[in-house]
Amino acid sequence: MSTAPVLEVQGLVKHFPILGGLLQRRVGEVRAVDGVSFSIARGETLGLVGESGCGKSTIGKVVLKLIEPTAGRILLGGEDVSSLKPGAMWAHRRRIQTIFQDPYSALNPRLPSGTLVGEPLENFGLARGAELGERVAKLFERVGLRPDAMRKFAHEFSGGQRQRLGIAKALSVNPDLIVADEPVSALDVSVQAQVLNLLIDLQEEYGLAYLFISHDLAVMRHISHRIAVMYLGRIVELTTKRALFEGHLHPYTEALLSAATAPDPARRKRRRRIVQGDVPSPAKPPPGCHFHTRCPYAIAECRTLAPPLIEVAPGHHVACHRRPVGGGPHPLSTTV
Amino acid sequence: MSVDAVPVLQVRDLRTYFNTLDGVVRAVDGVTFDVGRGETLGIVGESGCGKSVTALSILRLIPPETGRIVGGSIRFDGRELVGLDEAEMKSLRGHRISMIFQEPMTSLNPVLTVGTQIAENVVRHLGVSWRQGLDRAREMLELVRIADAARRLDEYPHQLSGGMRQRVMIAIALSCEPRVLIADEPTTALDVTIQAQILDLMLELKEKLGTAIVLITHDLGVIAETAERVVVMYAGRKVEEASVSSLFAQPMHPYTRGLMRAIPRLDIEADTAGRRPRLQEIPGLVPILTRPIPGCAFADRCGFATDRCRAERPPSVEVRPGHEVACWETARVAEAA
């Protein structure tokens, strides 16, 4: 087995053009992803967290090669797939699968669920006939659906069951990596728990890697091994789950954690540090550090110079001028 | 009882049913609660538990083609709202009782300016001039902390961010200083830093104006950080009611307990010895509301359920001061800790 990471992304950039005028010329661009690097090891969950427009879903789509990156490299198991044309990419698609937020819109309503789940197996020529049926039945069982449900159609399932179908489908071809974009956001909490448990069980059983995209910090804390916090197209902090929740360094991470609610009325008394203002438009991101317009700790440098993402402690990367190497997680002061 | 102790809103045995092709859906099936003056009451539950239909019933906004209030009473300031004629309801809505919704974009009129939408509510209910209405609109935008209020008055909803639209909704809802503000998932569509801003704003204005808030949400975190008292709903029924501290310290209904154990925790380290623990699942699915449920609606998913639970509906009983629970097996549940 190779020791290369299941997925490695280097300097990924994705700009979407803004077209305008009579001739639909390019009048600007949305910098959805603006130079992002990370890697995911076998059996690991990397969480991508951030608010709307931070580029986390775009990263998922680029990694799946559903859209082409503007710049940067994508390596699957050490192999550069960034410039592969669709035909050449096909052979790699088996290794990277996806599950979506809304499984209902991702499942063909006219096909019985057994056929749906078996599609990738057929597509990649991995099974046919009686063997296909058997393997699909096993998948149904593994994700907690009764094999006799194979004859039912998508609309006959509940939301949680549909998400199980989506998981079975992704799982069918033994992928190395599953990109999961908000897979539990549309589910009620009691069902969300069932799906999160299933995802963790499957990961441990098959050594799957997950790129887990979510806005929900509590879900992140539960399922991730490492977490990357994104703001306006850039990673601002990337570290282990424990370091992020117990010793985060970036002011935006602090703002996110302090704004999130928890089911504990005692937390209310704690003075919350609520960051003011809205996220700026990714079509017109502020110069320098993108967060400086809302950051209480910003200094002159932050307004002009984008801070690089640097490793300030082993495995702890942060992009902040106020967090030098070895600086430690001391509270920042608003007056410099 | 002093005047202040009289609840501003009293809901008694409310039943709201809908006719569907599959039969009668008992969306709200006998719900009782009070809202005190200036109080924040949270109503929490999962999809289909009847929390939004309860809100719409209070405002009498149930579409008459499909649904109706079939029983119970809703008293606002001592006045019965069930059966009140539509003209009188119209004079209450947006004036004495207001509502804000999850998605402000669908509640705001896209072709009218923000100023017009606030002013029309003020002019309609308070009978002031249009100019005074616009003055009030500017005041309200300042109150909800929209910067550069005078300029924003002339903008349209699409020119605003999601957080600002929700601020505008709040400005409209509070423009006539209502006694009760019903907020149905007011922050669910917003990013977390914006959610925190909006929740803080609502609580601050509640203090300032003395408005009671009925906060409807699926999010126990939002409840814990904003509500004073909480009603937990399941399958159209109230299963538990308590002060927020009592509910989170000692949830008594098996459903409430199940919910609390099912949520991933932001504030507690999840891993033990490097391993991610499993969340506690609530087995099964919510019951189908077109079938009559003679007993407890949670019985099929409940580890404590007995034959009695399946046959006889448990009444809501006070187990501690101010803490009610609708469960036949309270003693066994309490023991299980």
XYZ file of C-alpha atoms in Angstrom:
673
model
C 0.000 0.000 0.000
C 1.281 3.432 -0.853
C 1.965 5.883 1.940
C 0.914 8.890 -0.132
C -2.076 10.777 1.252
C -5.410 9.697 -0.177
C -5.907 13.271 -1.327
C -3.522 16.141 -1.573
C -4.450 19.588 -2.769
C -1.750 22.157 -3.527
C -2.376 25.851 -4.105
C -5.901 25.263 -5.340
C -7.526 28.281 -6.961
C -11.005 28.525 -8.457
C -12.232 31.796 -9.847
C -15.654 32.092 -11.424
C -16.048 34.784 -14.064
C -18.669 37.490 -13.639
C -20.080 38.287 -17.062
C -21.745 41.564 -17.819
C -22.720 44.003 -20.510
C -24.283 43.426 -23.891
C -21.519 41.108 -25.068
C -21.366 39.189 -21.804
C -17.709 40.048 -21.378
C -15.820 39.122 -18.285
C -16.206 42.102 -15.958
C -14.831 40.539 -12.816
C -14.439 37.306 -10.971
C -15.569 35.606 -7.815
C -12.524 34.245 -6.022
C -14.354 31.259 -4.574
C -11.151 29.417 -3.698
C -8.010 31.484 -3.430
C -4.962 29.305 -2.884
C -5.826 26.354 -0.653
C -3.565 23.431 0.293
C -4.280 20.412 2.471
C -3.999 16.645 2.506
C -6.092 13.787 3.874
C -4.651 10.486 5.062
C -6.280 7.078 4.828
C -8.991 6.632 7.453
C -8.946 10.313 8.318
C -11.743 12.891 8.383
C -10.746 16.399 7.422
C -13.504 18.864 8.237
C -13.912 21.996 6.129
C -15.884 24.535 8.107
C -16.918 28.074 7.303
C -19.890 30.285 6.576
C -21.732 30.649 3.272
C -19.524 31.842 0.455
C -16.255 30.753 2.061
C -15.570 28.323 -0.786
C -15.928 25.047 1.081
C -18.440 23.530 -1.341
C -16.432 24.727 -4.337
C -13.429 22.848 -2.977
C -15.574 19.719 -2.787
C -16.647 20.113 -6.403
C -13.134 20.819 -7.655
C -11.727 17.834 -5.793
C -14.415 15.678 -7.420
C -13.437 17.272 -10.714
C -17.020 18.281 -11.307
C -15.553 21.683 -12.100
C -12.024 22.439 -13.292
C -9.645 24.329 -11.013
C -8.264 27.661 -12.223
C -4.853 26.755 -10.800
C -3.273 24.317 -8.380
C -2.778 20.570 -8.194
C -5.012 17.727 -7.050
C -3.294 14.438 -6.239
C -5.211 11.222 -5.654
C -2.994 8.667 -3.928
C 0.036 10.646 -5.083
C -1.087 10.777 -8.716
C -1.692 14.195 -10.252
C -5.203 14.241 -11.699
C -5.618 18.022 -11.953
C -5.188 18.258 -15.698
C -6.778 14.941 -16.696
C -9.497 15.180 -19.330
C -12.859 13.588 -18.470
C -12.040 10.353 -20.311
C -8.753 9.841 -18.499
C -10.315 10.924 -15.207
C -12.937 8.213 -15.453
C -10.564 5.512 -14.211
C -9.942 7.526 -11.036
C -13.558 8.294 -10.283
C -14.123 5.016 -8.515
C -11.688 6.073 -5.792
C -13.479 9.277 -4.904
C -17.200 9.280 -4.251
C -19.616 11.809 -2.827
C -22.717 12.174 -0.708
C -24.920 15.217 -0.891
C -26.916 17.374 1.485
C -30.231 16.617 -0.133
C -30.235 12.981 -1.159
C -33.690 13.357 -2.667
C -32.462 15.560 -5.494
C -29.506 13.211 -6.027
C -31.619 10.071 -6.500
C -33.440 9.318 -9.747
C -37.133 9.159 -8.790
C -37.975 6.677 -11.560
C -35.597 3.898 -10.654
C -36.031 1.421 -7.816
C -33.525 2.069 -5.044
C -31.740 -1.230 -5.612
C -30.953 -0.246 -9.206
C -29.794 3.188 -8.038
C -27.399 1.820 -5.486
C -26.086 -0.746 -7.969
C -25.454 1.824 -10.729
C -21.839 2.629 -9.827
C -21.017 -1.096 -9.663
C -22.410 -1.582 -13.151
C -20.869 1.618 -14.399
C -17.387 0.523 -13.403
C -18.033 -3.055 -14.523
C -17.436 -4.392 -11.031
C -20.474 -6.667 -10.841
C -23.413 -7.835 -12.915
C -26.366 -10.160 -12.838
C -26.879 -12.211 -9.699
C -23.645 -10.990 -8.131
C -24.756 -7.386 -8.531
C -28.013 -8.159 -6.739
C -26.154 -9.842 -3.900
C -23.703 -7.018 -3.465
C -26.470 -4.422 -3.449
C -28.379 -6.450 -0.858
C -25.257 -6.513 1.320
C -24.856 -2.746 0.950
C -28.461 -2.215 1.986
C -27.896 -4.303 5.051
C -24.637 -2.549 5.881
C -26.222 0.918 5.891
C -29.172 -0.266 7.958
C -31.826 -0.698 5.277
C -33.827 -3.877 4.841
C -32.856 -5.681 1.631
C -36.538 -5.881 0.628
C -36.458 -2.074 0.395
C -34.493 -2.507 -2.867
C -37.757 -2.512 -4.805
C -38.930 0.789 -3.333
C -38.516 4.167 -4.995
C -36.775 7.223 -3.523
C -40.018 8.950 -2.512
C -41.025 5.995 -0.359
C -38.102 6.554 2.006
C -37.724 9.070 4.845
C -34.975 11.694 4.720
C -32.631 9.657 6.878
C -33.225 6.515 4.840
C -32.547 8.428 1.636
C -29.254 9.570 3.068
C -28.498 5.903 3.815
C -29.205 5.122 0.151
C -26.778 7.855 -0.865
C -24.155 6.403 1.464
C -24.716 2.874 0.134
C -24.293 4.153 -3.402
C -21.062 5.971 -2.582
C -19.776 2.959 -0.698
C -20.600 0.456 -3.446
C -17.352 0.853 -5.390
C -14.987 0.753 -2.383
C -13.741 4.318 -2.680
C -10.695 5.656 -0.810
C -12.280 9.039 -0.211
C -15.816 10.291 0.218
C -16.564 13.973 -0.198
C -19.543 14.682 2.048
C -21.062 18.140 1.595
C -23.389 18.978 4.510
C -24.609 15.368 4.653
C -26.644 15.789 7.840
C -27.776 19.430 7.641
C -31.198 18.614 6.256
C -31.884 15.918 8.846
C -33.618 16.120 12.210
C -31.284 15.604 15.153
C -32.506 12.131 16.041
C -31.881 10.991 12.463
C -28.683 13.012 12.191
C -27.263 10.935 15.049
C -28.018 7.712 13.161
C -26.264 8.938 10.015
C -23.203 10.308 11.854
C -22.806 7.017 13.707
C -23.056 5.112 10.447
C -20.419 7.315 8.804
C -17.984 6.784 11.685
C -18.605 3.015 11.732
C -18.015 2.723 7.985
C -14.872 4.792 8.186
C -13.401 2.557 10.864
C -14.454 -0.587 9.063
C -13.145 0.293 5.602
C -10.403 2.823 6.344
C -12.311 5.456 4.361
C -11.108 9.044 4.252
C -13.713 11.801 4.431
C -13.592 15.367 3.244
C -16.443 16.502 5.453
C -17.904 19.896 4.560
C -20.199 21.543 7.077
C -21.134 24.832 8.679
C -21.989 23.050 11.947
C -19.160 23.202 14.467
C -20.722 20.668 16.822
C -20.998 18.091 14.042
C -17.392 18.907 13.108
C -16.192 18.353 16.631
C -17.911 15.008 16.654
C -16.751 13.538 13.371
C -13.462 15.198 12.341
C -9.862 14.339 13.127
C -8.509 17.586 11.742
C -10.391 20.749 10.836
C -9.702 23.525 8.343
C -11.507 26.811 8.982
C -12.186 28.803 5.846
C -12.994 32.448 5.309
C -13.589 34.008 1.890
C -11.739 31.417 -0.163
C -8.769 30.869 2.145
C -7.915 28.519 4.975
C -7.288 30.667 8.036
C -6.587 27.839 10.480
C -5.869 24.129 10.051
C -5.155 21.833 12.948
C -6.305 18.852 14.960
C -9.778 18.922 16.370
C -8.515 19.156 19.922
C -6.164 22.054 19.207
C -8.902 23.880 17.345
C -11.444 23.678 20.140
C -9.049 24.056 23.025
C -6.293 26.274 21.659
C -7.463 27.975 18.482
C -5.313 30.825 17.300
C -7.130 32.674 14.530
C -9.496 35.525 15.483
C -12.078 34.229 12.999
C -12.056 30.785 14.607
C -12.580 32.529 17.926
C -15.526 34.457 16.450
C -17.100 31.289 15.032
C -16.757 29.313 18.246
C -18.033 32.164 20.352
C -21.067 32.711 18.122
C -22.076 29.046 18.033
C -24.772 27.983 20.452
C -24.576 24.950 22.711
C -27.317 23.139 24.627
C -26.192 24.483 27.967
C -27.989 27.454 29.535
C -24.966 28.102 31.790
C -22.957 29.159 28.745
C -25.232 32.174 28.408
C -23.574 33.957 31.284
C -20.232 33.736 29.579
C -19.571 37.003 27.815
C -19.746 36.283 24.143
C -17.443 38.056 21.788
C -19.738 38.540 18.840
C -18.089 39.651 15.681
C -19.977 42.471 13.971
C -20.782 43.065 10.334
C -21.372 40.779 7.378
C -19.008 38.612 5.377
C -17.749 40.764 2.468
C -18.581 39.653 -1.073
C -16.119 37.129 -2.502
C -16.254 39.181 -5.725
C -14.714 42.097 -3.848
C -12.715 40.615 -0.980
C -10.901 43.159 1.175
C -7.155 43.497 0.572
C -4.677 41.974 2.987
C -6.184 39.514 5.410
C -9.781 39.010 4.262
C -10.988 39.041 7.850
C -9.420 42.378 8.813
C -12.671 44.333 8.255
C -14.325 42.416 11.105
C -11.303 41.551 13.213
C -10.997 43.307 16.568
C -7.249 42.620 16.645
C -6.330 43.912 13.192
C -3.158 45.960 12.844
C -1.921 48.068 9.920
C -0.154 45.127 8.312
C -3.415 43.108 8.167
C -4.995 45.693 5.879
C -2.398 45.427 3.157
C -0.621 42.097 3.355
C -2.311 38.706 3.193
C -0.824 36.543 5.968
C 0.473 33.170 4.735
C -0.740 29.958 6.358
C 2.228 28.936 8.491
C 2.848 26.085 10.899
C 3.221 27.864 14.233
C 3.246 24.683 16.322
C 3.521 21.043 15.180
C 0.491 20.362 12.987
C -1.085 23.715 13.797
C -1.293 26.069 10.834
C -2.632 29.575 11.089
C -2.780 32.573 8.757
C -2.556 35.588 11.048
C 0.050 38.335 11.396
C -0.588 38.411 15.122
C 0.237 34.755 15.621
C 3.959 34.235 15.102
C 5.658 30.838 15.264
C 5.715 29.591 18.852
C 3.423 32.420 19.957
C 1.038 30.131 21.833
C -2.681 30.527 22.349
C -2.543 33.557 24.653
C -5.436 36.005 24.280
C -4.776 38.739 21.776
C -5.149 42.291 22.869
C -7.238 44.720 20.854
C -4.758 47.521 21.448
C -1.328 47.201 19.970
C -53.210 37.566 41.132
C -51.691 40.866 40.145
C -52.229 42.227 36.650
C -48.615 41.518 35.749
C -49.014 37.844 36.584
C -51.764 37.362 34.014
C -50.178 35.734 30.973
C -50.374 37.788 27.800
C -51.117 34.644 25.812
C -52.988 31.564 27.046
C -53.252 28.567 24.750
C -55.569 25.809 25.974
C -55.999 22.371 24.416
C -55.369 23.752 20.929
C -56.216 21.374 18.103
C -55.431 22.241 14.489
C -56.150 19.623 11.860
C -55.488 19.501 8.144
C -57.410 17.609 5.482
C -55.110 15.793 3.101
C -55.561 13.070 0.512
C -54.216 10.594 3.066
C -56.736 11.637 5.687
C -56.921 14.107 8.547
C -53.495 15.185 9.847
C -53.629 16.071 13.532
C -50.828 18.629 13.260
C -51.547 20.173 16.661
C -53.350 17.780 18.950
C -54.215 19.325 22.282
C -51.470 21.789 23.194
C -51.596 23.989 26.294
C -49.180 26.708 27.416
C -48.958 30.292 28.662
C -46.707 33.119 27.644
C -46.011 35.630 30.402
C -45.625 39.353 29.794
C -42.182 40.122 28.454
C -41.195 36.471 28.669
C -39.239 34.411 26.132
C -40.901 31.054 25.609
C -39.090 28.552 23.422
C -40.988 25.888 21.510
C -38.676 23.124 20.348
C -39.219 19.973 18.336
C -38.304 18.212 15.113
C -39.928 18.613 11.694
C -43.632 17.884 11.731
C -44.027 18.211 15.517
C -46.567 21.019 15.071
C -44.494 23.922 16.365
C -44.993 26.120 13.306
C -48.675 25.209 13.003
C -49.088 26.277 16.640
C -47.639 29.683 15.734
C -49.812 30.036 12.647
C -52.851 29.045 14.699
C -52.189 31.808 17.224
C -52.125 34.332 14.380
C -55.082 32.553 12.761
C -53.101 32.110 9.552
C -54.071 28.492 8.886
C -55.139 28.303 5.203
C -58.901 27.655 5.397
C -58.923 25.474 2.265
C -56.896 22.774 3.987
C -56.819 23.274 7.697
C -58.705 24.638 10.643
C -58.605 25.031 14.378
C -61.032 22.314 15.488
C -60.848 22.898 19.198
C -59.331 24.697 22.122
C -58.829 28.298 23.031
C -56.259 31.024 22.408
C -56.626 34.019 24.688
C -54.601 37.126 23.992
C -54.797 39.723 26.770
C -57.925 37.968 27.970
C -59.564 38.110 24.536
C -60.511 34.881 22.727
C -58.887 34.664 19.294
C -60.491 31.413 18.149
C -63.581 32.508 16.236
C -62.660 36.200 16.290
C -63.710 37.809 12.996
C -61.069 38.418 10.363
C -61.275 42.227 10.488
C -60.408 42.204 14.176
C -57.614 39.669 13.626
C -56.185 41.964 10.959
C -56.047 44.819 13.421
C -54.097 42.617 15.844
C -51.624 41.088 13.403
C -48.497 43.149 12.941
C -49.747 45.431 15.687
C -50.290 43.629 18.994
C -48.982 40.244 17.818
C -46.249 40.055 15.199
C -44.373 37.289 13.527
C -41.029 36.793 11.832
C -40.179 33.816 9.676
C -37.166 31.737 8.734
C -36.626 33.116 5.260
C -36.955 36.904 5.235
C -36.648 37.069 1.446
C -39.957 35.262 1.000
C -41.704 37.446 3.584
C -40.516 40.773 2.227
C -42.060 42.295 -0.875
C -39.320 42.400 -3.531
C -40.753 45.401 -5.387
C -41.240 47.737 -2.422
C -38.486 49.622 -0.633
C -37.599 48.730 2.911
C -38.914 52.082 4.134
C -42.285 51.576 2.448
C -42.700 48.140 3.987
C -42.071 49.366 7.511
C -44.063 52.564 7.078
C -47.141 50.824 5.680
C -47.431 48.702 8.802
C -47.123 51.757 11.058
C -49.580 53.859 9.036
C -52.086 51.028 8.873
C -52.150 50.242 12.571
C -51.361 53.549 14.234
C -53.207 55.807 11.792
C -50.318 58.256 11.475
C -49.364 60.159 8.312
C -47.121 58.600 5.685
C -44.360 61.025 6.620
C -44.594 60.010 10.273
C -44.609 56.390 9.138
C -41.331 56.911 7.283
C -39.844 58.686 10.295
C -40.783 55.688 12.371
C -39.253 53.408 9.728
C -35.930 55.221 9.997
C -36.094 55.028 13.777
C -36.750 51.289 13.574
C -33.813 50.687 11.219
C -31.595 52.497 13.690
C -33.053 50.434 16.511
C -32.192 47.169 14.724
C -28.730 48.648 14.137
C -28.713 48.964 10.395
C -25.973 51.445 9.613
C -26.850 54.423 7.437
C -30.581 53.958 8.054
C -31.722 56.978 6.040
C -30.134 55.580 2.885
C -31.315 52.014 3.507
C -34.948 53.194 3.614
C -34.840 53.576 -0.169
C -33.272 50.187 -0.845
C -34.987 46.990 -1.949
C -34.717 43.641 -0.168
C -32.399 42.142 -2.809
C -29.826 44.835 -2.061
C -29.490 43.598 1.514
C -27.596 40.651 2.973
C -29.501 37.813 4.655
C -28.719 39.157 8.113
C -29.865 42.653 7.191
C -33.105 41.333 5.698
C -33.858 39.594 8.971
C -33.138 42.888 10.771
C -35.672 44.561 8.472
C -38.236 41.844 9.297
C -37.639 42.497 12.975
C -38.006 46.237 12.375
C -41.389 45.684 10.701
C -42.554 43.247 13.363
C -41.631 45.561 16.232
C -42.648 48.833 14.573
C -45.949 49.004 16.475
C -44.452 47.706 19.733
C -46.384 44.426 19.875
C -47.086 42.555 23.112
C -46.055 39.264 21.540
C -43.483 38.509 18.853
C -43.638 35.038 17.361
C -40.311 34.098 15.761
C -40.380 30.899 13.702
C -36.801 29.647 13.138
C -35.615 33.262 12.814
C -31.926 32.380 12.510
C -31.977 28.951 10.869
C -31.113 30.296 7.411
C -28.335 32.529 8.730
C -24.628 31.923 9.208
C -23.516 31.402 12.776
C -21.866 34.778 13.319
C -24.993 36.471 11.923
C -27.267 34.207 13.991
C -25.496 35.386 17.138
C -26.019 39.023 16.129
C -29.738 38.505 15.449
C -30.427 36.545 18.651
C -28.660 39.224 20.687
C -30.642 41.932 18.945
C -33.973 40.178 19.600
C -33.209 39.771 23.296
C -32.031 43.344 23.641
C -35.166 44.751 21.965
C -37.375 42.496 24.053
C -35.898 44.116 27.164
C -36.273 47.581 25.708
C -39.868 47.194 24.500
C -41.193 44.635 26.988
C -42.354 42.354 24.172
C -42.905 38.683 24.942
C -41.209 36.338 22.467
C -42.352 32.915 21.342
C -39.223 31.450 19.790
C -39.843 28.404 17.640
C -36.819 26.348 16.684
C -35.454 22.865 16.158
C -32.156 23.937 17.716
C -31.667 23.115 21.390
C -28.578 25.338 21.411
C -30.604 28.388 20.395
C -33.193 27.494 23.061
C -30.571 27.106 25.781
C -29.058 30.484 25.054
C -32.229 32.551 24.628
C -35.388 31.094 26.176
C -36.578 31.421 29.773
C -39.147 28.658 29.556
C -39.380 25.812 27.051
C -42.162 23.695 25.587
C -40.986 20.468 23.932
C -43.332 19.196 21.236
C -43.589 15.795 19.612
C -46.120 14.649 17.023
C -48.475 17.566 17.619
C -48.374 17.328 21.401
C -46.570 18.998 24.254
C -44.483 16.340 25.989
C -42.604 18.544 28.426
C -42.546 22.102 29.719
C -40.031 23.615 32.113
C -37.759 26.530 32.842
C -34.724 26.412 30.616
C -32.417 25.552 33.516
C -34.646 22.750 34.803
C -35.130 21.306 31.331
C -31.437 21.100 30.521
C -30.364 20.034 34.009
C -33.031 17.365 34.423
C -34.996 16.538 31.299
C -37.853 14.251 32.336
C -39.482 13.039 29.133
C -37.771 10.135 27.369
C -38.046 12.053 24.096
C -36.372 15.164 25.501
C -33.640 13.003 26.970
C -33.207 11.216 23.667
C -32.882 14.531 21.814
C -30.274 15.850 24.207
C -28.151 12.742 23.883
C -28.507 12.634 20.116
C -26.926 16.026 19.455
C -23.192 16.345 18.880
C -21.748 18.689 21.478
C -19.784 21.774 20.629
C -18.795 22.392 24.216
C -17.666 18.935 25.291
C -14.648 17.008 24.055
C -16.138 14.091 22.185
C -13.190 11.723 22.042
C -12.381 9.297 24.766
C -8.939 7.752 24.443
C -8.692 9.022 20.892
C -11.859 7.279 19.773
C -14.948 9.073 18.585
C -17.926 7.961 20.641
C -21.251 7.107 19.059
C -24.195 9.435 19.511
C -27.249 7.988 21.139
C -29.815 7.303 18.460
C -33.561 7.542 18.867
C -34.667 4.375 17.112
C -37.559 4.394 14.670
C -39.481 7.206 13.048
C -42.103 9.758 14.048
C -45.642 8.359 13.898
C -47.918 9.035 10.946
C -50.278 11.763 12.079
C -53.224 10.642 9.983
C -53.661 7.600 12.204
C -55.233 8.201 15.601
C -52.692 7.749 18.402
C -54.636 6.582 21.449
C -51.666 6.499 23.818
C -48.400 8.396 24.093
C -47.171 9.438 20.624
C -43.586 8.510 21.569
C -44.431 5.023 22.867
C -43.221 3.158 19.761
C -39.725 4.632 20.083
C -39.502 4.683 23.870
C -37.480 2.237 25.958
C -39.772 2.753 28.957
C -43.065 2.148 27.161
C -45.654 -0.167 28.716
C -49.053 -1.353 27.482
C -50.628 1.583 29.229
C -48.410 4.024 27.272
C -49.698 2.561 24.025
C -53.343 2.634 25.098
C -53.857 5.744 27.162
C -52.647 9.271 26.490
C -50.586 10.585 29.428
C -51.715 13.933 30.844
C -49.205 16.726 31.431
C -48.355 16.578 35.128
C -46.232 18.904 37.239
C -43.358 16.845 38.622
C -41.373 19.735 40.075
C -42.498 23.329 40.518
C -42.943 24.724 37.004
C -41.780 21.490 35.372
C -44.482 19.492 33.589
C -44.130 16.241 31.743
C -46.621 14.057 29.856
C -45.370 10.573 30.673
C -46.825 7.587 32.534
C -43.410 6.289 33.547
C -41.912 9.406 35.129
C -40.743 7.510 38.213
C -38.884 4.867 36.210
C -37.434 7.467 33.840
C -36.172 9.567 36.766
C -34.545 6.526 38.330
C -32.763 5.658 35.083
C -31.036 9.079 35.361
